[in-house]
């Protein structure tokens, strides 16, 4: 097993407009080990979501490098980065990002079908059963509650058994009790699958459940704190 699943070095992101150049991320660097969980924390506008987007290869840095599972992410063209995401990454978003014209089962089957998996239906069914939605396989997102939609999103993310899971405020649109249940499920699935978890959150209670916390302030990494005892990885 490699010593790191992600290696970030000297990462910078700048954007320019009529007023000049704005630096969103300044010289960010860190490494994450396989199966590690890390929370990226900081105030709104600090650069957390931009960093997550660059880790996914959805945005391009102005300088620096990211190596994911031994592959230099930005040495690849856009198509190759998309292929790497399909093979190595799972995503969970605040807004769920389910396809409205597909049922819960079809949403979870989709990444498996894109990989050419012959067992897509069976694997998706099993994962939806694991997240407590065995009775909702044929339901469309519009008739599912927010918590149910996020559980479908978790099933879709974990069904491919990704090396890396990127989650952006996954409980941000849920009430407290539902959010708690979703996070319990996320950490449980993360342990079972053995994924490295990168989680952007404003919630200090969620952040403390991760193995590490990376604190971003005004685009700079100002703290990299190891949590001695993590409820999320216990």
PDB file of C-alpha atoms in Angstrom:
ATOM      1  CA  UNK A   1       0.000   0.000   0.000  1.00  0.00           C
ATOM      2  CA  UNK A   2       1.439   3.422  -0.896  1.00  0.00           C
ATOM      3  CA  UNK A   3       2.457   5.705   1.970  1.00  0.00           C
ATOM      4  CA  UNK A   4       0.103   8.422   0.703  1.00  0.00           C
ATOM      5  CA  UNK A   5      -3.075   8.454  -1.373  1.00  0.00           C
ATOM      6  CA  UNK A   6      -2.804  12.223  -1.922  1.00  0.00           C
ATOM      7  CA  UNK A   7       0.315  14.364  -2.023  1.00  0.00           C
ATOM      8  CA  UNK A   8      -0.222  18.120  -2.396  1.00  0.00           C
ATOM      9  CA  UNK A   9       2.806  20.366  -2.948  1.00  0.00           C
ATOM     10  CA  UNK A  10       3.079  24.167  -3.265  1.00  0.00           C
ATOM     11  CA  UNK A  11      -0.525  24.495  -4.443  1.00  0.00           C
ATOM     12  CA  UNK A  12      -1.623  27.984  -5.464  1.00  0.00           C
ATOM     13  CA  UNK A  13      -4.774  29.295  -7.119  1.00  0.00           C
ATOM     14  CA  UNK A  14      -5.119  32.802  -8.539  1.00  0.00           C
ATOM     15  CA  UNK A  15      -7.887  34.486 -10.508  1.00  0.00           C
ATOM     16  CA  UNK A  16      -7.747  37.801 -12.327  1.00  0.00           C
ATOM     17  CA  UNK A  17     -10.376  40.416 -13.053  1.00  0.00           C
ATOM     18  CA  UNK A  18     -10.502  44.136 -13.822  1.00  0.00           C
ATOM     19  CA  UNK A  19      -9.322  44.989 -10.302  1.00  0.00           C
ATOM     20  CA  UNK A  20      -6.214  42.807 -10.495  1.00  0.00           C
ATOM     21  CA  UNK A  21      -5.143  39.362  -9.318  1.00  0.00           C
ATOM     22  CA  UNK A  22      -6.712  37.602  -6.339  1.00  0.00           C
ATOM     23  CA  UNK A  23      -4.877  34.714  -4.700  1.00  0.00           C
ATOM     24  CA  UNK A  24      -7.407  32.189  -3.389  1.00  0.00           C
ATOM     25  CA  UNK A  25      -4.929  29.534  -2.215  1.00  0.00           C
ATOM     26  CA  UNK A  26      -1.353  30.219  -1.085  1.00  0.00           C
ATOM     27  CA  UNK A  27       1.321  27.509  -1.168  1.00  0.00           C
ATOM     28  CA  UNK A  28      -0.797  24.665   0.260  1.00  0.00           C
ATOM     29  CA  UNK A  29       0.975  21.388   1.024  1.00  0.00           C
ATOM     30  CA  UNK A  30       0.036  18.161   2.835  1.00  0.00           C
ATOM     31  CA  UNK A  31      -0.155  14.382   2.407  1.00  0.00           C
ATOM     32  CA  UNK A  32      -2.947  11.970   3.299  1.00  0.00           C
ATOM     33  CA  UNK A  33      -2.434   8.297   4.063  1.00  0.00           C
ATOM     34  CA  UNK A  34      -4.718   5.523   2.826  1.00  0.00           C
ATOM     35  CA  UNK A  35      -7.810   5.116   5.059  1.00  0.00           C
ATOM     36  CA  UNK A  36      -7.171   8.453   6.787  1.00  0.00           C
ATOM     37  CA  UNK A  37     -10.027  10.911   7.397  1.00  0.00           C
ATOM     38  CA  UNK A  38      -9.421  14.646   7.304  1.00  0.00           C
ATOM     39  CA  UNK A  39     -11.690  17.644   7.794  1.00  0.00           C
ATOM     40  CA  UNK A  40     -10.930  20.869   5.944  1.00  0.00           C
ATOM     41  CA  UNK A  41     -12.224  23.673   8.146  1.00  0.00           C
ATOM     42  CA  UNK A  42     -12.287  27.465   8.015  1.00  0.00           C
ATOM     43  CA  UNK A  43     -14.555  30.443   7.576  1.00  0.00           C
ATOM     44  CA  UNK A  44     -16.692  30.978   4.482  1.00  0.00           C
ATOM     45  CA  UNK A  45     -14.539  32.325   1.669  1.00  0.00           C
ATOM     46  CA  UNK A  46     -11.325  30.889   3.089  1.00  0.00           C
ATOM     47  CA  UNK A  47     -10.733  28.630   0.075  1.00  0.00           C
ATOM     48  CA  UNK A  48     -11.985  25.276   1.403  1.00  0.00           C
ATOM     49  CA  UNK A  49     -14.295  24.399  -1.467  1.00  0.00           C
ATOM     50  CA  UNK A  50     -11.785  25.633  -4.041  1.00  0.00           C
ATOM     51  CA  UNK A  51      -9.197  23.313  -2.528  1.00  0.00           C
ATOM     52  CA  UNK A  52     -11.628  20.382  -2.641  1.00  0.00           C
ATOM     53  CA  UNK A  53     -12.462  21.143  -6.275  1.00  0.00           C
ATOM     54  CA  UNK A  54      -8.777  21.154  -7.201  1.00  0.00           C
ATOM     55  CA  UNK A  55      -8.186  17.888  -5.305  1.00  0.00           C
ATOM     56  CA  UNK A  56     -10.897  16.385  -7.513  1.00  0.00           C
ATOM     57  CA  UNK A  57      -9.307  17.753 -10.676  1.00  0.00           C
ATOM     58  CA  UNK A  58     -12.470  19.750 -11.391  1.00  0.00           C
ATOM     59  CA  UNK A  59     -10.527  23.013 -11.131  1.00  0.00           C
ATOM     60  CA  UNK A  60      -6.936  23.650 -12.210  1.00  0.00           C
ATOM     61  CA  UNK A  61      -4.308  25.214  -9.917  1.00  0.00           C
ATOM     62  CA  UNK A  62      -2.176  28.177 -10.946  1.00  0.00           C
ATOM     63  CA  UNK A  63       0.895  26.438  -9.532  1.00  0.00           C
ATOM     64  CA  UNK A  64       1.848  23.335  -7.607  1.00  0.00           C
ATOM     65  CA  UNK A  65       1.074  19.643  -7.972  1.00  0.00           C
ATOM     66  CA  UNK A  66      -1.324  16.982  -6.723  1.00  0.00           C
ATOM     67  CA  UNK A  67      -0.497  13.284  -6.926  1.00  0.00           C
ATOM     68  CA  UNK A  68      -3.491  10.959  -6.414  1.00  0.00           C
ATOM     69  CA  UNK A  69      -2.846   7.214  -6.050  1.00  0.00           C
ATOM     70  CA  UNK A  70       0.583   7.679  -7.612  1.00  0.00           C
ATOM     71  CA  UNK A  71      -0.687   9.704 -10.595  1.00  0.00           C
ATOM     72  CA  UNK A  72       0.188  13.370 -11.214  1.00  0.00           C
ATOM     73  CA  UNK A  73      -3.333  14.744 -11.592  1.00  0.00           C
ATOM     74  CA  UNK A  74      -2.464  17.783 -13.693  1.00  0.00           C
ATOM     75  CA  UNK A  75      -0.098  15.960 -15.993  1.00  0.00           C
ATOM     76  CA  UNK A  76      -3.314  14.415 -17.372  1.00  0.00           C
ATOM     77  CA  UNK A  77      -5.669  16.006 -19.866  1.00  0.00           C
ATOM     78  CA  UNK A  78      -9.300  16.630 -18.943  1.00  0.00           C
ATOM     79  CA  UNK A  79     -10.542  13.275 -20.276  1.00  0.00           C
ATOM     80  CA  UNK A  80      -7.860  11.353 -18.393  1.00  0.00           C
ATOM     81  CA  UNK A  81      -8.672  13.247 -15.184  1.00  0.00           C
ATOM     82  CA  UNK A  82     -12.334  12.305 -15.632  1.00  0.00           C
ATOM     83  CA  UNK A  83     -11.315   8.660 -16.020  1.00  0.00           C
ATOM     84  CA  UNK A  84      -9.209   8.855 -12.866  1.00  0.00           C
ATOM     85  CA  UNK A  85     -12.150  10.345 -10.954  1.00  0.00           C
ATOM     86  CA  UNK A  86     -14.386   7.498 -12.118  1.00  0.00           C
ATOM     87  CA  UNK A  87     -11.854   4.890 -10.999  1.00  0.00           C
ATOM     88  CA  UNK A  88     -10.534   6.380  -7.761  1.00  0.00           C
ATOM     89  CA  UNK A  89     -12.981   8.944  -6.354  1.00  0.00           C
ATOM     90  CA  UNK A  90     -16.434   9.239  -4.890  1.00  0.00           C
ATOM     91  CA  UNK A  91     -18.309  12.477  -4.211  1.00  0.00           C
ATOM     92  CA  UNK A  92     -20.969  13.608  -1.747  1.00  0.00           C
ATOM     93  CA  UNK A  93     -22.368  17.131  -2.054  1.00  0.00           C
ATOM     94  CA  UNK A  94     -24.575  19.348   0.080  1.00  0.00           C
ATOM     95  CA  UNK A  95     -27.153  19.471  -2.741  1.00  0.00           C
ATOM     96  CA  UNK A  96     -27.124  15.661  -3.279  1.00  0.00           C
ATOM     97  CA  UNK A  97     -26.602  15.950  -7.090  1.00  0.00           C
ATOM     98  CA  UNK A  98     -28.929  13.060  -7.907  1.00  0.00           C
ATOM     99  CA  UNK A  99     -30.312  12.743 -11.436  1.00  0.00           C
ATOM    100  CA  UNK A 100     -34.012  13.532 -11.145  1.00  0.00           C
ATOM    101  CA  UNK A 101     -35.106  11.301 -14.039  1.00  0.00           C
ATOM    102  CA  UNK A 102     -33.467   8.216 -12.516  1.00  0.00           C
ATOM    103  CA  UNK A 103     -34.738   6.119  -9.616  1.00  0.00           C
ATOM    104  CA  UNK A 104     -32.667   5.615  -6.480  1.00  0.00           C
ATOM    105  CA  UNK A 105     -31.465   2.290  -7.855  1.00  0.00           C
ATOM    106  CA  UNK A 106     -30.619   3.758 -11.247  1.00  0.00           C
ATOM    107  CA  UNK A 107     -28.693   6.638  -9.658  1.00  0.00           C
ATOM    108  CA  UNK A 108     -26.521   4.178  -7.736  1.00  0.00           C
ATOM    109  CA  UNK A 109     -26.133   1.860 -10.717  1.00  0.00           C
ATOM    110  CA  UNK A 110     -24.924   4.660 -12.989  1.00  0.00           C
ATOM    111  CA  UNK A 111     -21.227   4.838 -11.978  1.00  0.00           C
ATOM    112  CA  UNK A 112     -21.014   1.033 -12.116  1.00  0.00           C
ATOM    113  CA  UNK A 113     -22.569   0.967 -15.573  1.00  0.00           C
ATOM    114  CA  UNK A 114     -20.108   3.596 -16.763  1.00  0.00           C
ATOM    115  CA  UNK A 115     -17.339   1.271 -15.564  1.00  0.00           C
ATOM    116  CA  UNK A 116     -18.880  -1.614 -17.524  1.00  0.00           C
ATOM    117  CA  UNK A 117     -19.739  -3.630 -14.418  1.00  0.00           C
ATOM    118  CA  UNK A 118     -22.009  -6.569 -15.262  1.00  0.00           C
ATOM    119  CA  UNK A 119     -23.166  -6.741 -11.625  1.00  0.00           C
ATOM    120  CA  UNK A 120     -24.286  -3.091 -11.479  1.00  0.00           C
ATOM    121  CA  UNK A 121     -27.880  -3.827 -10.462  1.00  0.00           C
ATOM    122  CA  UNK A 122     -26.964  -6.373  -7.783  1.00  0.00           C
ATOM    123  CA  UNK A 123     -24.179  -4.223  -6.305  1.00  0.00           C
ATOM    124  CA  UNK A 124     -26.352  -1.083  -6.292  1.00  0.00           C
ATOM    125  CA  UNK A 125     -29.236  -2.967  -4.676  1.00  0.00           C
ATOM    126  CA  UNK A 126     -26.953  -4.313  -1.956  1.00  0.00           C
ATOM    127  CA  UNK A 127     -25.533  -0.850  -1.212  1.00  0.00           C
ATOM    128  CA  UNK A 128     -28.980   0.741  -1.013  1.00  0.00           C
ATOM    129  CA  UNK A 129     -30.003  -2.004   1.394  1.00  0.00           C
ATOM    130  CA  UNK A 130     -26.876  -1.180   3.425  1.00  0.00           C
ATOM    131  CA  UNK A 131     -27.958   2.455   3.765  1.00  0.00           C
ATOM    132  CA  UNK A 132     -31.481   1.486   4.791  1.00  0.00           C
ATOM    133  CA  UNK A 133     -33.300   2.154   1.524  1.00  0.00           C
ATOM    134  CA  UNK A 134     -34.341  -1.349   0.492  1.00  0.00           C
ATOM    135  CA  UNK A 135     -37.941  -0.145   0.198  1.00  0.00           C
ATOM    136  CA  UNK A 136     -37.033   2.904  -1.912  1.00  0.00           C
ATOM    137  CA  UNK A 137     -35.224   1.332  -4.880  1.00  0.00           C
ATOM    138  CA  UNK A 138     -37.824   2.412  -7.435  1.00  0.00           C
ATOM    139  CA  UNK A 139     -38.464   5.877  -5.994  1.00  0.00           C
ATOM    140  CA  UNK A 140     -37.394   9.051  -7.799  1.00  0.00           C
ATOM    141  CA  UNK A 141     -35.490  11.788  -5.906  1.00  0.00           C
ATOM    142  CA  UNK A 142     -38.530  14.120  -5.855  1.00  0.00           C
ATOM    143  CA  UNK A 143     -40.440  11.732  -3.561  1.00  0.00           C
ATOM    144  CA  UNK A 144     -37.517  11.096  -1.214  1.00  0.00           C
ATOM    145  CA  UNK A 145     -36.788  13.190   1.874  1.00  0.00           C
ATOM    146  CA  UNK A 146     -33.531  15.130   2.115  1.00  0.00           C
ATOM    147  CA  UNK A 147     -32.029  12.487   4.379  1.00  0.00           C
ATOM    148  CA  UNK A 148     -33.055   9.714   2.007  1.00  0.00           C
ATOM    149  CA  UNK A 149     -31.584  11.574  -0.952  1.00  0.00           C
ATOM    150  CA  UNK A 150     -28.289  11.990   0.872  1.00  0.00           C
ATOM    151  CA  UNK A 151     -28.263   8.280   1.705  1.00  0.00           C
ATOM    152  CA  UNK A 152     -28.739   7.533  -2.009  1.00  0.00           C
ATOM    153  CA  UNK A 153     -25.798   9.870  -2.669  1.00  0.00           C
ATOM    154  CA  UNK A 154     -23.705   7.991  -0.091  1.00  0.00           C
ATOM    155  CA  UNK A 155     -24.610   4.677  -1.689  1.00  0.00           C
ATOM    156  CA  UNK A 156     -23.647   6.024  -5.116  1.00  0.00           C
ATOM    157  CA  UNK A 157     -20.323   7.306  -3.773  1.00  0.00           C
ATOM    158  CA  UNK A 158     -19.337   4.134  -1.921  1.00  0.00           C
ATOM    159  CA  UNK A 159     -20.664   1.513  -4.359  1.00  0.00           C
ATOM    160  CA  UNK A 160     -17.519   1.811  -6.517  1.00  0.00           C
ATOM    161  CA  UNK A 161     -15.357   1.364  -3.391  1.00  0.00           C
ATOM    162  CA  UNK A 162     -13.323   4.513  -4.128  1.00  0.00           C
ATOM    163  CA  UNK A 163      -9.815   5.045  -2.845  1.00  0.00           C
ATOM    164  CA  UNK A 164     -10.780   8.644  -2.077  1.00  0.00           C
ATOM    165  CA  UNK A 165     -14.102  10.171  -0.999  1.00  0.00           C
ATOM    166  CA  UNK A 166     -14.555  13.953  -1.267  1.00  0.00           C
ATOM    167  CA  UNK A 167     -17.480  15.420   0.674  1.00  0.00           C
ATOM    168  CA  UNK A 168     -18.501  19.093   0.588  1.00  0.00           C
ATOM    169  CA  UNK A 169     -20.751  20.101   3.508  1.00  0.00           C
ATOM    170  CA  UNK A 170     -22.724  16.821   3.247  1.00  0.00           C
ATOM    171  CA  UNK A 171     -25.128  17.774   6.057  1.00  0.00           C
ATOM    172  CA  UNK A 172     -25.458  21.444   5.126  1.00  0.00           C
ATOM    173  CA  UNK A 173     -29.023  21.143   3.825  1.00  0.00           C
ATOM    174  CA  UNK A 174     -30.249  18.674   6.463  1.00  0.00           C
ATOM    175  CA  UNK A 175     -31.739  19.229   9.894  1.00  0.00           C
ATOM    176  CA  UNK A 176     -29.556  18.357  12.885  1.00  0.00           C
ATOM    177  CA  UNK A 177     -31.022  14.925  13.676  1.00  0.00           C
ATOM    178  CA  UNK A 178     -30.996  13.801  10.031  1.00  0.00           C
ATOM    179  CA  UNK A 179     -27.484  15.174   9.587  1.00  0.00           C
ATOM    180  CA  UNK A 180     -26.285  13.174  12.591  1.00  0.00           C
ATOM    181  CA  UNK A 181     -27.680   9.958  11.126  1.00  0.00           C
ATOM    182  CA  UNK A 182     -26.119  10.676   7.729  1.00  0.00           C
ATOM    183  CA  UNK A 183     -22.696  11.312   9.278  1.00  0.00           C
ATOM    184  CA  UNK A 184     -22.894   8.123  11.361  1.00  0.00           C
ATOM    185  CA  UNK A 185     -23.575   6.258   8.146  1.00  0.00           C
ATOM    186  CA  UNK A 186     -20.792   8.025   6.243  1.00  0.00           C
ATOM    187  CA  UNK A 187     -18.161   7.189   8.855  1.00  0.00           C
ATOM    188  CA  UNK A 188     -19.399   3.597   9.126  1.00  0.00           C
ATOM    189  CA  UNK A 189     -19.228   3.095   5.349  1.00  0.00           C
ATOM    190  CA  UNK A 190     -15.831   4.769   5.271  1.00  0.00           C
ATOM    191  CA  UNK A 191     -14.472   2.251   7.781  1.00  0.00           C
ATOM    192  CA  UNK A 192     -16.014  -0.688   5.927  1.00  0.00           C
ATOM    193  CA  UNK A 193     -14.749   0.313   2.482  1.00  0.00           C
ATOM    194  CA  UNK A 194     -11.359   1.588   3.678  1.00  0.00           C
ATOM    195  CA  UNK A 195     -11.619   4.892   1.832  1.00  0.00           C
ATOM    196  CA  UNK A 196      -9.578   8.022   2.484  1.00  0.00           C
ATOM    197  CA  UNK A 197     -12.113  10.709   3.431  1.00  0.00           C
ATOM    198  CA  UNK A 198     -11.676  14.439   2.759  1.00  0.00           C
ATOM    199  CA  UNK A 199     -14.545  16.400   4.274  1.00  0.00           C
ATOM    200  CA  UNK A 200     -15.224  20.144   4.013  1.00  0.00           C
ATOM    201  CA  UNK A 201     -17.370  21.248   6.942  1.00  0.00           C
ATOM    202  CA  UNK A 202     -18.299  24.235   9.085  1.00  0.00           C
ATOM    203  CA  UNK A 203     -19.416  21.863  11.859  1.00  0.00           C
ATOM    204  CA  UNK A 204     -16.783  21.550  14.590  1.00  0.00           C
ATOM    205  CA  UNK A 205     -18.423  18.417  16.010  1.00  0.00           C
ATOM    206  CA  UNK A 206     -18.137  16.659  12.638  1.00  0.00           C
ATOM    207  CA  UNK A 207     -14.559  17.862  12.158  1.00  0.00           C
ATOM    208  CA  UNK A 208     -13.426  16.390  15.481  1.00  0.00           C
ATOM    209  CA  UNK A 209     -14.588  12.945  14.355  1.00  0.00           C
ATOM    210  CA  UNK A 210     -11.907  12.914  11.650  1.00  0.00           C
ATOM    211  CA  UNK A 211      -8.308  11.810  12.197  1.00  0.00           C
ATOM    212  CA  UNK A 212      -6.974  15.234  11.208  1.00  0.00           C
ATOM    213  CA  UNK A 213      -8.150  18.796  10.732  1.00  0.00           C
ATOM    214  CA  UNK A 214      -6.643  21.106   8.126  1.00  0.00           C
ATOM    215  CA  UNK A 215      -7.511  24.712   8.951  1.00  0.00           C
ATOM    216  CA  UNK A 216      -7.574  27.188   6.069  1.00  0.00           C
ATOM    217  CA  UNK A 217      -7.546  30.942   6.717  1.00  0.00           C
ATOM    218  CA  UNK A 218      -7.519  33.438   3.831  1.00  0.00           C
ATOM    219  CA  UNK A 219      -6.258  30.726   1.499  1.00  0.00           C
ATOM    220  CA  UNK A 220      -3.390  29.602   3.722  1.00  0.00           C
ATOM    221  CA  UNK A 221      -2.995  26.325   5.586  1.00  0.00           C
ATOM    222  CA  UNK A 222      -2.517  27.592   9.139  1.00  0.00           C
ATOM    223  CA  UNK A 223      -2.948  24.365  11.117  1.00  0.00           C
ATOM    224  CA  UNK A 224      -2.678  20.620  10.540  1.00  0.00           C
ATOM    225  CA  UNK A 225      -3.945  19.005  13.721  1.00  0.00           C
ATOM    226  CA  UNK A 226      -3.891  15.298  14.465  1.00  0.00           C
ATOM    227  CA  UNK A 227      -6.837  14.145  16.584  1.00  0.00           C
ATOM    228  CA  UNK A 228      -5.641  11.717  19.245  1.00  0.00           C
ATOM    229  CA  UNK A 229      -8.877   9.750  19.438  1.00  0.00           C
ATOM    230  CA  UNK A 230     -11.272   9.953  16.523  1.00  0.00           C
ATOM    231  CA  UNK A 231     -14.871   8.830  16.887  1.00  0.00           C
ATOM    232  CA  UNK A 232     -15.054   8.572  13.137  1.00  0.00           C
ATOM    233  CA  UNK A 233     -12.260   6.019  12.901  1.00  0.00           C
ATOM    234  CA  UNK A 234     -12.774   4.209  16.180  1.00  0.00           C
TER     235      UNK A 234
END
